[in-house]
Amino acid sequence: MASTDTKTPSPEAETRETANVDKIRDIIFGSQMRDYEKRFLRLEERLTADAQALREDTKKRFDTLEAFVQKEIDSLSQRLKTEKSERARP
């Protein structure tokens, strides 16, 4: 009978291998990852600022539109009153 000799690494060996792989990744890709993190942070800050500016611009436009509509309603209301009073005269 032939015996199959399979070696399974111990948990400590796996941990060391994982740590070694992590170190190698950090050495090879560390600067790139830090650069990507900085870029993403700047992008996130820019998007947040743009979203805030868009909110403020939209609010200002709605306020302007609301004032215009109110002014037009007041104007039409005044015209209606004037028209009614002119038609009510004998």
C-alpha positions as YAML, in Angstrom:
chain: A
units: angstrom
residues:
- id: 1
  name: MET
  ca: [0.00, 0.00, 0.00]
- id: 2
  name: ALA
  ca: [1.25, 3.35, -0.92]
- id: 3
  name: SER
  ca: [0.70, 6.08, 1.60]
- id: 4
  name: THR
  ca: [-0.10, 9.57, 0.44]
- id: 5
  name: ASP
  ca: [1.94, 12.14, 2.26]
- id: 6
  name: THR
  ca: [0.02, 15.43, 2.26]
- id: 7
  name: LYS
  ca: [1.37, 18.21, 4.33]
- id: 8
  name: THR
  ca: [-1.02, 20.76, 5.68]
- id: 9
  name: PRO
  ca: [0.64, 23.86, 6.99]
- id: 10
  name: SER
  ca: [0.16, 24.62, 10.63]
- id: 11
  name: PRO
  ca: [-1.90, 27.69, 11.58]
- id: 12
  name: GLU
  ca: [1.28, 29.47, 12.68]
- id: 13
  name: ALA
  ca: [2.92, 28.82, 9.30]
- id: 14
  name: GLU
  ca: [-0.15, 30.08, 7.47]
- id: 15
  name: THR
  ca: [-0.13, 33.22, 9.61]
- id: 16
  name: ARG
  ca: [3.56, 33.83, 8.85]
- id: 17
  name: GLU
  ca: [3.00, 33.23, 5.14]
- id: 18
  name: THR
  ca: [0.05, 35.62, 5.13]
- id: 19
  name: ALA
  ca: [2.08, 38.23, 6.98]
- id: 20
  name: ASN
  ca: [4.95, 37.78, 4.54]
- id: 21
  name: VAL
  ca: [2.61, 38.13, 1.56]
- id: 22
  name: ASP
  ca: [1.10, 41.26, 3.13]
- id: 23
  name: LYS
  ca: [4.57, 42.72, 3.59]
- id: 24
  name: ILE
  ca: [5.50, 41.96, -0.01]
- id: 25
  name: ARG
  ca: [2.26, 43.54, -1.24]
- id: 26
  name: ASP
  ca: [2.94, 46.61, 0.86]
- id: 27
  name: ILE
  ca: [6.47, 46.88, -0.50]
- id: 28
  name: ILE
  ca: [5.35, 46.44, -4.12]
- id: 29
  name: PHE
  ca: [2.01, 48.24, -4.11]
- id: 30
  name: GLY
  ca: [2.12, 50.34, -0.93]
- id: 31
  name: SER
  ca: [2.95, 53.65, -2.56]
- id: 32
  name: GLN
  ca: [0.36, 53.09, -5.27]
- id: 33
  name: MET
  ca: [-2.32, 52.24, -2.72]
- id: 34
  name: ARG
  ca: [-1.51, 55.32, -0.67]
- id: 35
  name: ASP
  ca: [-1.68, 57.40, -3.86]
- id: 36
  name: TYR
  ca: [-5.07, 55.87, -4.70]
- id: 37
  name: GLU
  ca: [-6.31, 56.56, -1.19]
- id: 38
  name: LYS
  ca: [-5.28, 60.22, -1.50]
- id: 39
  name: ARG
  ca: [-6.96, 60.48, -4.89]
- id: 40
  name: PHE
  ca: [-10.16, 58.93, -3.62]
- id: 41
  name: LEU
  ca: [-10.15, 61.24, -0.62]
- id: 42
  name: ARG
  ca: [-9.72, 64.30, -2.86]
- id: 43
  name: LEU
  ca: [-12.44, 63.01, -5.18]
- id: 44
  name: GLU
  ca: [-14.79, 62.45, -2.25]
- id: 45
  name: GLU
  ca: [-14.12, 65.95, -0.91]
- id: 46
  name: ARG
  ca: [-14.70, 67.44, -4.35]
- id: 47
  name: LEU
  ca: [-17.95, 65.52, -4.83]
- id: 48
  name: THR
  ca: [-19.15, 66.60, -1.39]
- id: 49
  name: ALA
  ca: [-18.35, 70.24, -2.15]
- id: 50
  name: ASP
  ca: [-20.01, 70.02, -5.59]
- id: 51
  name: ALA
  ca: [-23.12, 68.41, -4.09]
- id: 52
  name: GLN
  ca: [-23.33, 71.17, -1.46]
- id: 53
  name: ALA
  ca: [-22.92, 73.86, -4.13]
- id: 54
  name: LEU
  ca: [-25.61, 72.19, -6.22]
- id: 55
  name: ARG
  ca: [-27.98, 72.09, -3.21]
- id: 56
  name: GLU
  ca: [-27.40, 75.78, -2.54]
- id: 57
  name: ASP
  ca: [-27.85, 76.71, -6.21]
- id: 58
  name: THR
  ca: [-31.04, 74.66, -6.47]
- id: 59
  name: LYS
  ca: [-32.45, 76.24, -3.30]
- id: 60
  name: LYS
  ca: [-31.64, 79.71, -4.60]
- id: 61
  name: ARG
  ca: [-33.33, 78.97, -7.93]
- id: 62
  name: PHE
  ca: [-36.43, 77.58, -6.23]
- id: 63
  name: ASP
  ca: [-36.62, 80.62, -3.97]
- id: 64
  name: THR
  ca: [-36.35, 82.90, -7.02]
- id: 65
  name: LEU
  ca: [-38.99, 80.89, -8.86]
- id: 66
  name: GLU
  ca: [-41.29, 80.97, -5.84]
- id: 67
  name: ALA
  ca: [-40.93, 84.76, -5.55]
- id: 68
  name: PHE
  ca: [-41.66, 85.17, -9.27]
- id: 69
  name: VAL
  ca: [-44.75, 82.96, -9.13]
- id: 70
  name: GLN
  ca: [-46.01, 84.79, -6.04]
- id: 71
  name: LYS
  ca: [-45.47, 88.14, -7.76]
- id: 72
  name: GLU
  ca: [-47.38, 86.94, -10.84]
- id: 73
  name: ILE
  ca: [-50.25, 85.63, -8.69]
- id: 74
  name: ASP
  ca: [-50.45, 88.95, -6.87]
- id: 75
  name: SER
  ca: [-50.43, 90.80, -10.19]
- id: 76
  name: LEU
  ca: [-53.20, 88.61, -11.64]
- id: 77
  name: SER
  ca: [-55.21, 88.95, -8.45]
- id: 78
  name: GLN
  ca: [-54.95, 92.73, -8.66]
- id: 79
  name: ARG
  ca: [-55.95, 92.69, -12.34]
- id: 80
  name: LEU
  ca: [-58.97, 90.52, -11.48]
- id: 81
  name: LYS
  ca: [-60.07, 92.92, -8.73]
- id: 82
  name: THR
  ca: [-59.68, 95.86, -11.10]
- id: 83
  name: GLU
  ca: [-61.61, 94.08, -13.83]
- id: 84
  name: LYS
  ca: [-64.41, 93.18, -11.40]
- id: 85
  name: SER
  ca: [-64.68, 96.73, -10.10]
- id: 86
  name: GLU
  ca: [-64.77, 98.18, -13.66]
- id: 87
  name: ARG
  ca: [-67.50, 95.77, -14.72]
- id: 88
  name: ALA
  ca: [-69.51, 96.46, -11.56]
- id: 89
  name: ARG
  ca: [-69.78, 100.19, -12.42]
- id: 90
  name: PRO
  ca: [-73.03, 101.28, -14.09]
...
